[in-house]
CSV table of C-alpha atoms and ligand atoms in Angstrom, one decimal:
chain,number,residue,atom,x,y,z
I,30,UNK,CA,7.7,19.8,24.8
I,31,UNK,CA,10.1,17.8,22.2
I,32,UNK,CA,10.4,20.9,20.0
I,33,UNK,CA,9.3,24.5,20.4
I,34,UNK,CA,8.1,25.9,16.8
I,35,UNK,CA,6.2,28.7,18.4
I,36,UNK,CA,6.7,31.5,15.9
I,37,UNK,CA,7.3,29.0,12.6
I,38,UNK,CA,4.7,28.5,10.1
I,39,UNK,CA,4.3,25.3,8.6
I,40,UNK,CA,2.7,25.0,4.7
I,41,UNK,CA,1.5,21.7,4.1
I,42,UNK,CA,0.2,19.7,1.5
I,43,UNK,CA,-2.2,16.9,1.5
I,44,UNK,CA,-3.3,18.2,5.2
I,45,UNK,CA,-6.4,16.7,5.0
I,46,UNK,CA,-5.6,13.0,5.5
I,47,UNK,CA,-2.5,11.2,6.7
I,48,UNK,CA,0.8,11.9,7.4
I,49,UNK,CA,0.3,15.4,6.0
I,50,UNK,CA,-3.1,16.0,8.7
I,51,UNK,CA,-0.8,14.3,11.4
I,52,UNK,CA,2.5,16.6,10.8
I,53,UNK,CA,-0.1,19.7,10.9
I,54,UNK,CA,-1.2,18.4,14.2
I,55,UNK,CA,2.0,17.9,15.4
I,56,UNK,CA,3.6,21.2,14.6
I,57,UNK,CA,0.7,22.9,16.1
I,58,UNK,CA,1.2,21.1,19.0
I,59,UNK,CA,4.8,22.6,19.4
I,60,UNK,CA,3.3,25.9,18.9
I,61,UNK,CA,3.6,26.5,15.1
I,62,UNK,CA,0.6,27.7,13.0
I,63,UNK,CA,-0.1,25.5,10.0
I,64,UNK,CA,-1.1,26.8,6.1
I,65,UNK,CA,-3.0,24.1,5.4
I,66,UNK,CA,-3.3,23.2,1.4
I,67,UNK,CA,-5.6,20.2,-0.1
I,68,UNK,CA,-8.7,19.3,-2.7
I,69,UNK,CA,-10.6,18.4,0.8
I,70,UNK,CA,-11.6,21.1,2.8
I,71,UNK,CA,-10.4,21.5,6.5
I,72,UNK,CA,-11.7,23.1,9.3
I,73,UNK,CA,-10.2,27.0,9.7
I,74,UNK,CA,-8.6,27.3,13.1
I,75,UNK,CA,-7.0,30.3,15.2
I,76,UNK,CA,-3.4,28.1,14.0
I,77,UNK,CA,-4.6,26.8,10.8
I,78,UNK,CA,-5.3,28.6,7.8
I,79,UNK,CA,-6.6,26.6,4.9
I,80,UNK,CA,-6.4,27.1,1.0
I,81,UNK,CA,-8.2,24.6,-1.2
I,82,UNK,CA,-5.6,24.1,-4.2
I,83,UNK,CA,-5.3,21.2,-6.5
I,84,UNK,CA,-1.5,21.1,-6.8
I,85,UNK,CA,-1.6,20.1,-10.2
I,86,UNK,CA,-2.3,24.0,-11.2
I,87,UNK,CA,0.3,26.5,-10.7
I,88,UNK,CA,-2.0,29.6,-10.0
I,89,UNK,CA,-4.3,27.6,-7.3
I,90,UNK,CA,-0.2,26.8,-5.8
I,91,UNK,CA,0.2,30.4,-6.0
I,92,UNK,CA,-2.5,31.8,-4.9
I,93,UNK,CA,-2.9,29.5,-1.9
I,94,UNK,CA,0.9,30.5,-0.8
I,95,UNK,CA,-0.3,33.7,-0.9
I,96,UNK,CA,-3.0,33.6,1.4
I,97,UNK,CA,-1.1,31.4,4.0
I,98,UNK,CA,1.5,34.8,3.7
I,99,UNK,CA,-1.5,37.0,4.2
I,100,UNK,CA,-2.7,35.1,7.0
I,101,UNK,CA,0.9,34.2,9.2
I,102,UNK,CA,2.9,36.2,7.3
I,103,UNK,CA,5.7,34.0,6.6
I,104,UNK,CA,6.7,30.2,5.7
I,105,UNK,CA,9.6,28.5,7.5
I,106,UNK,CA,8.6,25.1,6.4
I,107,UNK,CA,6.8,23.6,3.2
I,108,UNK,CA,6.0,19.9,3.9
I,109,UNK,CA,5.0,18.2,0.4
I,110,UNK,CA,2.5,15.3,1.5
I,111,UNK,CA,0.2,15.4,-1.5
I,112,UNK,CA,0.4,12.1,-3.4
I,113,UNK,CA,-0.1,8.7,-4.2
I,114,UNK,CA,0.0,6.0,-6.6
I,115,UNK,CA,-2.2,7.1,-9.0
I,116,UNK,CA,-3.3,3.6,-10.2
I,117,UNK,CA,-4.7,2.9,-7.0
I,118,UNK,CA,-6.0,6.3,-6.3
I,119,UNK,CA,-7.7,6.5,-10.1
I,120,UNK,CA,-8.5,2.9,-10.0
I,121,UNK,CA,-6.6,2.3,-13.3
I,122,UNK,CA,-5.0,-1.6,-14.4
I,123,UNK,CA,-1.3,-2.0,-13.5
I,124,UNK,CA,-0.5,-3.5,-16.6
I,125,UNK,CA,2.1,-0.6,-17.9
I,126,UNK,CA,1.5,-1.6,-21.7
I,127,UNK,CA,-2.3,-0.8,-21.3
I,128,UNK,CA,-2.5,2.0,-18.1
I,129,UNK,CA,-4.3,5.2,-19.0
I,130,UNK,CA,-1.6,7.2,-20.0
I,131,UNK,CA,-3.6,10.2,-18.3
I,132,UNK,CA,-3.2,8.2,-14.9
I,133,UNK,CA,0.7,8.3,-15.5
I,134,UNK,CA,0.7,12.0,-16.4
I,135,UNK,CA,-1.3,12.2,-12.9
I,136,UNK,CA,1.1,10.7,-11.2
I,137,UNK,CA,3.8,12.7,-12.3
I,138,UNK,CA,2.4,15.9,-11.8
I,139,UNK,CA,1.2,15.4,-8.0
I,140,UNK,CA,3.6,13.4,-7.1
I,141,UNK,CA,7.1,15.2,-8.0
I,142,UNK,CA,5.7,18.3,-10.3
I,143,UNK,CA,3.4,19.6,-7.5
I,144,UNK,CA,6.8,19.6,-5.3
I,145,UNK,CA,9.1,21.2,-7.9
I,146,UNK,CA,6.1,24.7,-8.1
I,147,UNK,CA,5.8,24.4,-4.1
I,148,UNK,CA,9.5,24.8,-3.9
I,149,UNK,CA,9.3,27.6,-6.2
I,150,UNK,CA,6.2,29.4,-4.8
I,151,UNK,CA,7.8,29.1,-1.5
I,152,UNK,CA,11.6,30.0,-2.6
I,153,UNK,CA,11.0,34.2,-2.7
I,154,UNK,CA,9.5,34.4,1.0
I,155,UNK,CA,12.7,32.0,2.4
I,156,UNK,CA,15.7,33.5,0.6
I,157,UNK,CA,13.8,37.1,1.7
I,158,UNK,CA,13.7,35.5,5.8
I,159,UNK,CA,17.6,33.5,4.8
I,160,UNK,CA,16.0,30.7,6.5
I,161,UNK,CA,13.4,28.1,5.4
I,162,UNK,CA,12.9,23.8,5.6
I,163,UNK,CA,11.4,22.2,2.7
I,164,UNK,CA,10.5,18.5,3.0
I,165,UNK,CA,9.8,16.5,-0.1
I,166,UNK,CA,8.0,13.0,-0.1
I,167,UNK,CA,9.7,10.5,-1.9
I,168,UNK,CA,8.6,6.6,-1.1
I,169,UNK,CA,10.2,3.6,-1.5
I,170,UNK,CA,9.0,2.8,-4.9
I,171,UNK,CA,11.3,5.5,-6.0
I,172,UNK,CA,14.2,3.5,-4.5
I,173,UNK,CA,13.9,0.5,-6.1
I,174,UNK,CA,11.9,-1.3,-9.1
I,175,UNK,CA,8.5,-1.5,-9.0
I,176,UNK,CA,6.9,-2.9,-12.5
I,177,UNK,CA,3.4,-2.1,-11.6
I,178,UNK,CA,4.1,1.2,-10.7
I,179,UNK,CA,6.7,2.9,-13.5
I,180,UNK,CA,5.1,6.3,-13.4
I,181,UNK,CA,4.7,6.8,-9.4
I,182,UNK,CA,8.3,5.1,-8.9
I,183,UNK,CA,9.3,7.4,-11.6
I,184,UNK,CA,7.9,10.6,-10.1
I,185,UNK,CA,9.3,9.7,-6.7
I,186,UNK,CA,12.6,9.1,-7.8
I,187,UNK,CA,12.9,12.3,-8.9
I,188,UNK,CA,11.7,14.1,-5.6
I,189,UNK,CA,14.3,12.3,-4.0
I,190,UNK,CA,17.1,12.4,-6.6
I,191,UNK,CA,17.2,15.5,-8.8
I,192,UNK,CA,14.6,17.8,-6.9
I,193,UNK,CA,16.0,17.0,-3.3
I,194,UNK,CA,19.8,17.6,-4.4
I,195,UNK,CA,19.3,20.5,-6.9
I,196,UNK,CA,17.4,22.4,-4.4
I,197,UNK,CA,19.6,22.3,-1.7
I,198,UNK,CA,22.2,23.0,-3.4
I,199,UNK,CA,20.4,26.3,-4.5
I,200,UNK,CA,18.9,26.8,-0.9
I,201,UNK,CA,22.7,26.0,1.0
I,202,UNK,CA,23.8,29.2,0.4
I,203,UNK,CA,20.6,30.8,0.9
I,204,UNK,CA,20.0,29.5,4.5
I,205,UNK,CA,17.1,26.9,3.4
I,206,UNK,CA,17.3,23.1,3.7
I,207,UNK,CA,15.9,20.6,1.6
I,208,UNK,CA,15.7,17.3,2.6
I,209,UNK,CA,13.4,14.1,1.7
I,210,UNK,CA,11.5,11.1,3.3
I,211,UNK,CA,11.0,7.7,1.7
I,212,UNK,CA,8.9,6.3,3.9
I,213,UNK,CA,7.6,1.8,3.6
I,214,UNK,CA,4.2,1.1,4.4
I,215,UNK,CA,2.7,3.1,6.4
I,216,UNK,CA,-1.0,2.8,8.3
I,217,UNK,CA,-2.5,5.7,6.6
I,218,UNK,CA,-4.4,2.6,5.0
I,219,UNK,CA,-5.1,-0.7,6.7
I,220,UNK,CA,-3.9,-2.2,3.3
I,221,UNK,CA,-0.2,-1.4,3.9
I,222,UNK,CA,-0.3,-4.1,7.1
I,223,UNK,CA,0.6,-6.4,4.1
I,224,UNK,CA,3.9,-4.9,2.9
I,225,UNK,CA,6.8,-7.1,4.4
I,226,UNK,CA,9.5,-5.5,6.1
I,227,UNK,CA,12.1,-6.7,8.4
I,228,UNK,CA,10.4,-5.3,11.2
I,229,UNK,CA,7.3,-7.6,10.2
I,230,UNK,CA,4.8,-4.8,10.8
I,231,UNK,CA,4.0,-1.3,8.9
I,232,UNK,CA,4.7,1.8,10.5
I,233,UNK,CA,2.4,3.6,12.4
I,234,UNK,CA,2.0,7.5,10.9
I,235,UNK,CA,3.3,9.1,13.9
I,236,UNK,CA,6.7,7.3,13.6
I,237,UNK,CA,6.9,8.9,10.1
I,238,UNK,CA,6.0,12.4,11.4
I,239,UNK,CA,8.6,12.2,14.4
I,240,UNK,CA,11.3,12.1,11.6
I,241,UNK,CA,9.3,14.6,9.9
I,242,UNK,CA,9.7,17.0,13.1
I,243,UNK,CA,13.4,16.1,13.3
I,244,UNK,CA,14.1,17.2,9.4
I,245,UNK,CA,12.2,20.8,10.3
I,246,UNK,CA,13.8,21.2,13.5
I,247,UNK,CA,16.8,22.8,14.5
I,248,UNK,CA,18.3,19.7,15.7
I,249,UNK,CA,18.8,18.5,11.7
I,250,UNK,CA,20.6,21.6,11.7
I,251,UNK,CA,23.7,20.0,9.5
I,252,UNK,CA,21.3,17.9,7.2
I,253,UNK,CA,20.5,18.9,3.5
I,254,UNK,CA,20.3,17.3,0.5
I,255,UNK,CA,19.9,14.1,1.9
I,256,UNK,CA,17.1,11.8,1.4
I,257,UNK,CA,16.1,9.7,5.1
I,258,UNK,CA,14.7,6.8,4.1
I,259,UNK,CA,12.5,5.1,6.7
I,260,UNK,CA,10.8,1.3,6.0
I,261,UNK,CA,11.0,-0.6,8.6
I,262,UNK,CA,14.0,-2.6,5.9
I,263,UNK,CA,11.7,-2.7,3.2
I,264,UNK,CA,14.6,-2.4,0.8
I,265,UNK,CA,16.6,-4.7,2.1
I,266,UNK,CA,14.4,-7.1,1.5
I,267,UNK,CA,14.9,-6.7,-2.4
Q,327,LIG,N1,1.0,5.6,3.2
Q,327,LIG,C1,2.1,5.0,2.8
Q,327,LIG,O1,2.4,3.8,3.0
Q,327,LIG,C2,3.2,5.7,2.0
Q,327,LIG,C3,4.4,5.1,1.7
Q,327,LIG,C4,5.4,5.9,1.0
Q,327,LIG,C5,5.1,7.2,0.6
Q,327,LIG,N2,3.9,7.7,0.9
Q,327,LIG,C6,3.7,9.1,0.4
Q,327,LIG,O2,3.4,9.9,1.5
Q,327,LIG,C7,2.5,10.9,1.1
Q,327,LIG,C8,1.3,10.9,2.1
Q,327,LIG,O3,0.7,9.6,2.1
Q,327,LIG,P1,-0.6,9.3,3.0
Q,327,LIG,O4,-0.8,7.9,2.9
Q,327,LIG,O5,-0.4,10.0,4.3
Q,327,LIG,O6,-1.6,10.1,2.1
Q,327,LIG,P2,-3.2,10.2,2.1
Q,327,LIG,O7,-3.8,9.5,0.9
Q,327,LIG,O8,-3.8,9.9,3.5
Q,327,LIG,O9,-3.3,11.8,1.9
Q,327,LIG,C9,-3.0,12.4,0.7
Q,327,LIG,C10,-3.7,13.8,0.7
Q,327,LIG,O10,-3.3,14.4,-0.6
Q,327,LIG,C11,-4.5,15.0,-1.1
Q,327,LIG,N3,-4.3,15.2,-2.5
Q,327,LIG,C12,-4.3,14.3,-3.5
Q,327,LIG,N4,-4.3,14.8,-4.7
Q,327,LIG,C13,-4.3,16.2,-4.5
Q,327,LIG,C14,-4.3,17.3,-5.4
Q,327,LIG,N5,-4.3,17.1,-6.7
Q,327,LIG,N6,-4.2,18.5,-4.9
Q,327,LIG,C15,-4.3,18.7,-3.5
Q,327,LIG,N7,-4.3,17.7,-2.6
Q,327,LIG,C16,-4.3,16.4,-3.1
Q,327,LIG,C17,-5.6,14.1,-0.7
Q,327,LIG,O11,-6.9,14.8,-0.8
Q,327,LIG,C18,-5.2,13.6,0.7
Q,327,LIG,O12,-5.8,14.5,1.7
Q,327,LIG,C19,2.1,10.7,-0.3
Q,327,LIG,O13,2.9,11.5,-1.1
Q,327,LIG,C20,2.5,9.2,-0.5
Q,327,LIG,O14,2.8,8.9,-1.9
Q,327,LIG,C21,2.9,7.0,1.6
């Protein structure tokens, strides 16, 4: 076995689908157990406690830490998957001057808000253990322009900028490490095939999660505050 997490307890958001579902399969694999947080349900196993939360509300956040705590009895890591470009997700135009400003207030709350309250709903039971992983999901569009997508490149930015830093700054001292992943097109949609990289092709989820393993590993042991981005050379392209 690559890694041994037998004894850690991984929260994750946006476990239903995705990168999120994979990374929960993949730490349980290594022995982990897996809180497992999203608006869809998922099948309860003996290593996988879900909580139905929409991250957008601070008391379902809170209430689903605390019956992943009740359940395992401690978080090591707190993967923040939930996301998306709300535009496509909410079907809205990408026109900026006519979007629904409702969809941009989406955005922003799921996709950076949603990982500011994990961190903080998580932060009592890691500085209480000295120890603890947190792994925001920044993307690409939060790296560089993207005209037709000013809130979700706005929301991502900060995951990886302000929230990534700031936290692990707070979390240094504290034992806890706080990194990010800006991942290019991935296959968690067939769509994504069509994003150009350097590499010519899209990534396949599990060479996302592998990083994602990595980053809550012990082997990343001198990495925090960092943010790993991983595209194929998406942004080189630009
Ligand atoms: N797929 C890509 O190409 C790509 C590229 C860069 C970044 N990302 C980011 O990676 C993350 C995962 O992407 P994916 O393609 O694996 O996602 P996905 O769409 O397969 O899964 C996202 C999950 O989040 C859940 N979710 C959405 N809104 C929620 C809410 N309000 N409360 C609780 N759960 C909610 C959904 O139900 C879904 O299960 C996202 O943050 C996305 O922005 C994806």
């Amino acid at each position: 076995m690559e890694y041994d997490f037998s004894g850690k307890v991984a929260l994750i958001t946006g476990a239903a689908s995705g990168m999120g579902k994979l990374t929960g399969e993949n730490v349980i694999a290594a022995g982990g157990k897996v809180i497992a947080i999203d608006i869809t349900p998922i099948e309860e196993t003996d290593s996988l406690c879900y909580a139905n939360c929409d991250v957008r509300d601070y008391a379902q956040i809170d209430a689903a830490v605390k019956r992943g705590i009740e359940r395992f009895g401690r978080i090591d890591f707190l993967c923040n998957f939930a996301g998306g470009d709300g535009i496509r997700i909410l079907q809205g135009v990408r026109d900026f001057a006519t979007v629904d400003p409702a969809i941009l207030g989406w955005e922003i709350d799921v996709n950076l808000r949603a990982q500011l309250w994990f961190a903080r709903a998580v932060m009592p039971y890691m500085v209480e253990q000295k120890s603890g992983v947190i792994l925001n999901v920044g993307s690409i569009a939060g790296l560089k322009a993207c005209g037709g997508s000013v809130g979700y490149s706005s929301a991502k930015a900060g995951a990886i900028f302000g929230l990534t830093k700031s936290l692990a700054q707070y979390g240094g001292p504290r034992g806890i490490r706080v990194n990010c992943i800006s991942p290019g097109p991935v296959l968690t949609r067939a769509a994504m095939a069509n994003m150009k990289t350097l590499l010519g092709r899209a990534a396949e989820p599990q060479e996302i999660v592998d990083l994602v393993m990595y980053l809550l590993s012990d082997k990343s042991s001198f990495c925090t505050g960092s943010n790993f981005t991983i595209d194929g050379g998406h942004v080189c392209l630009h």
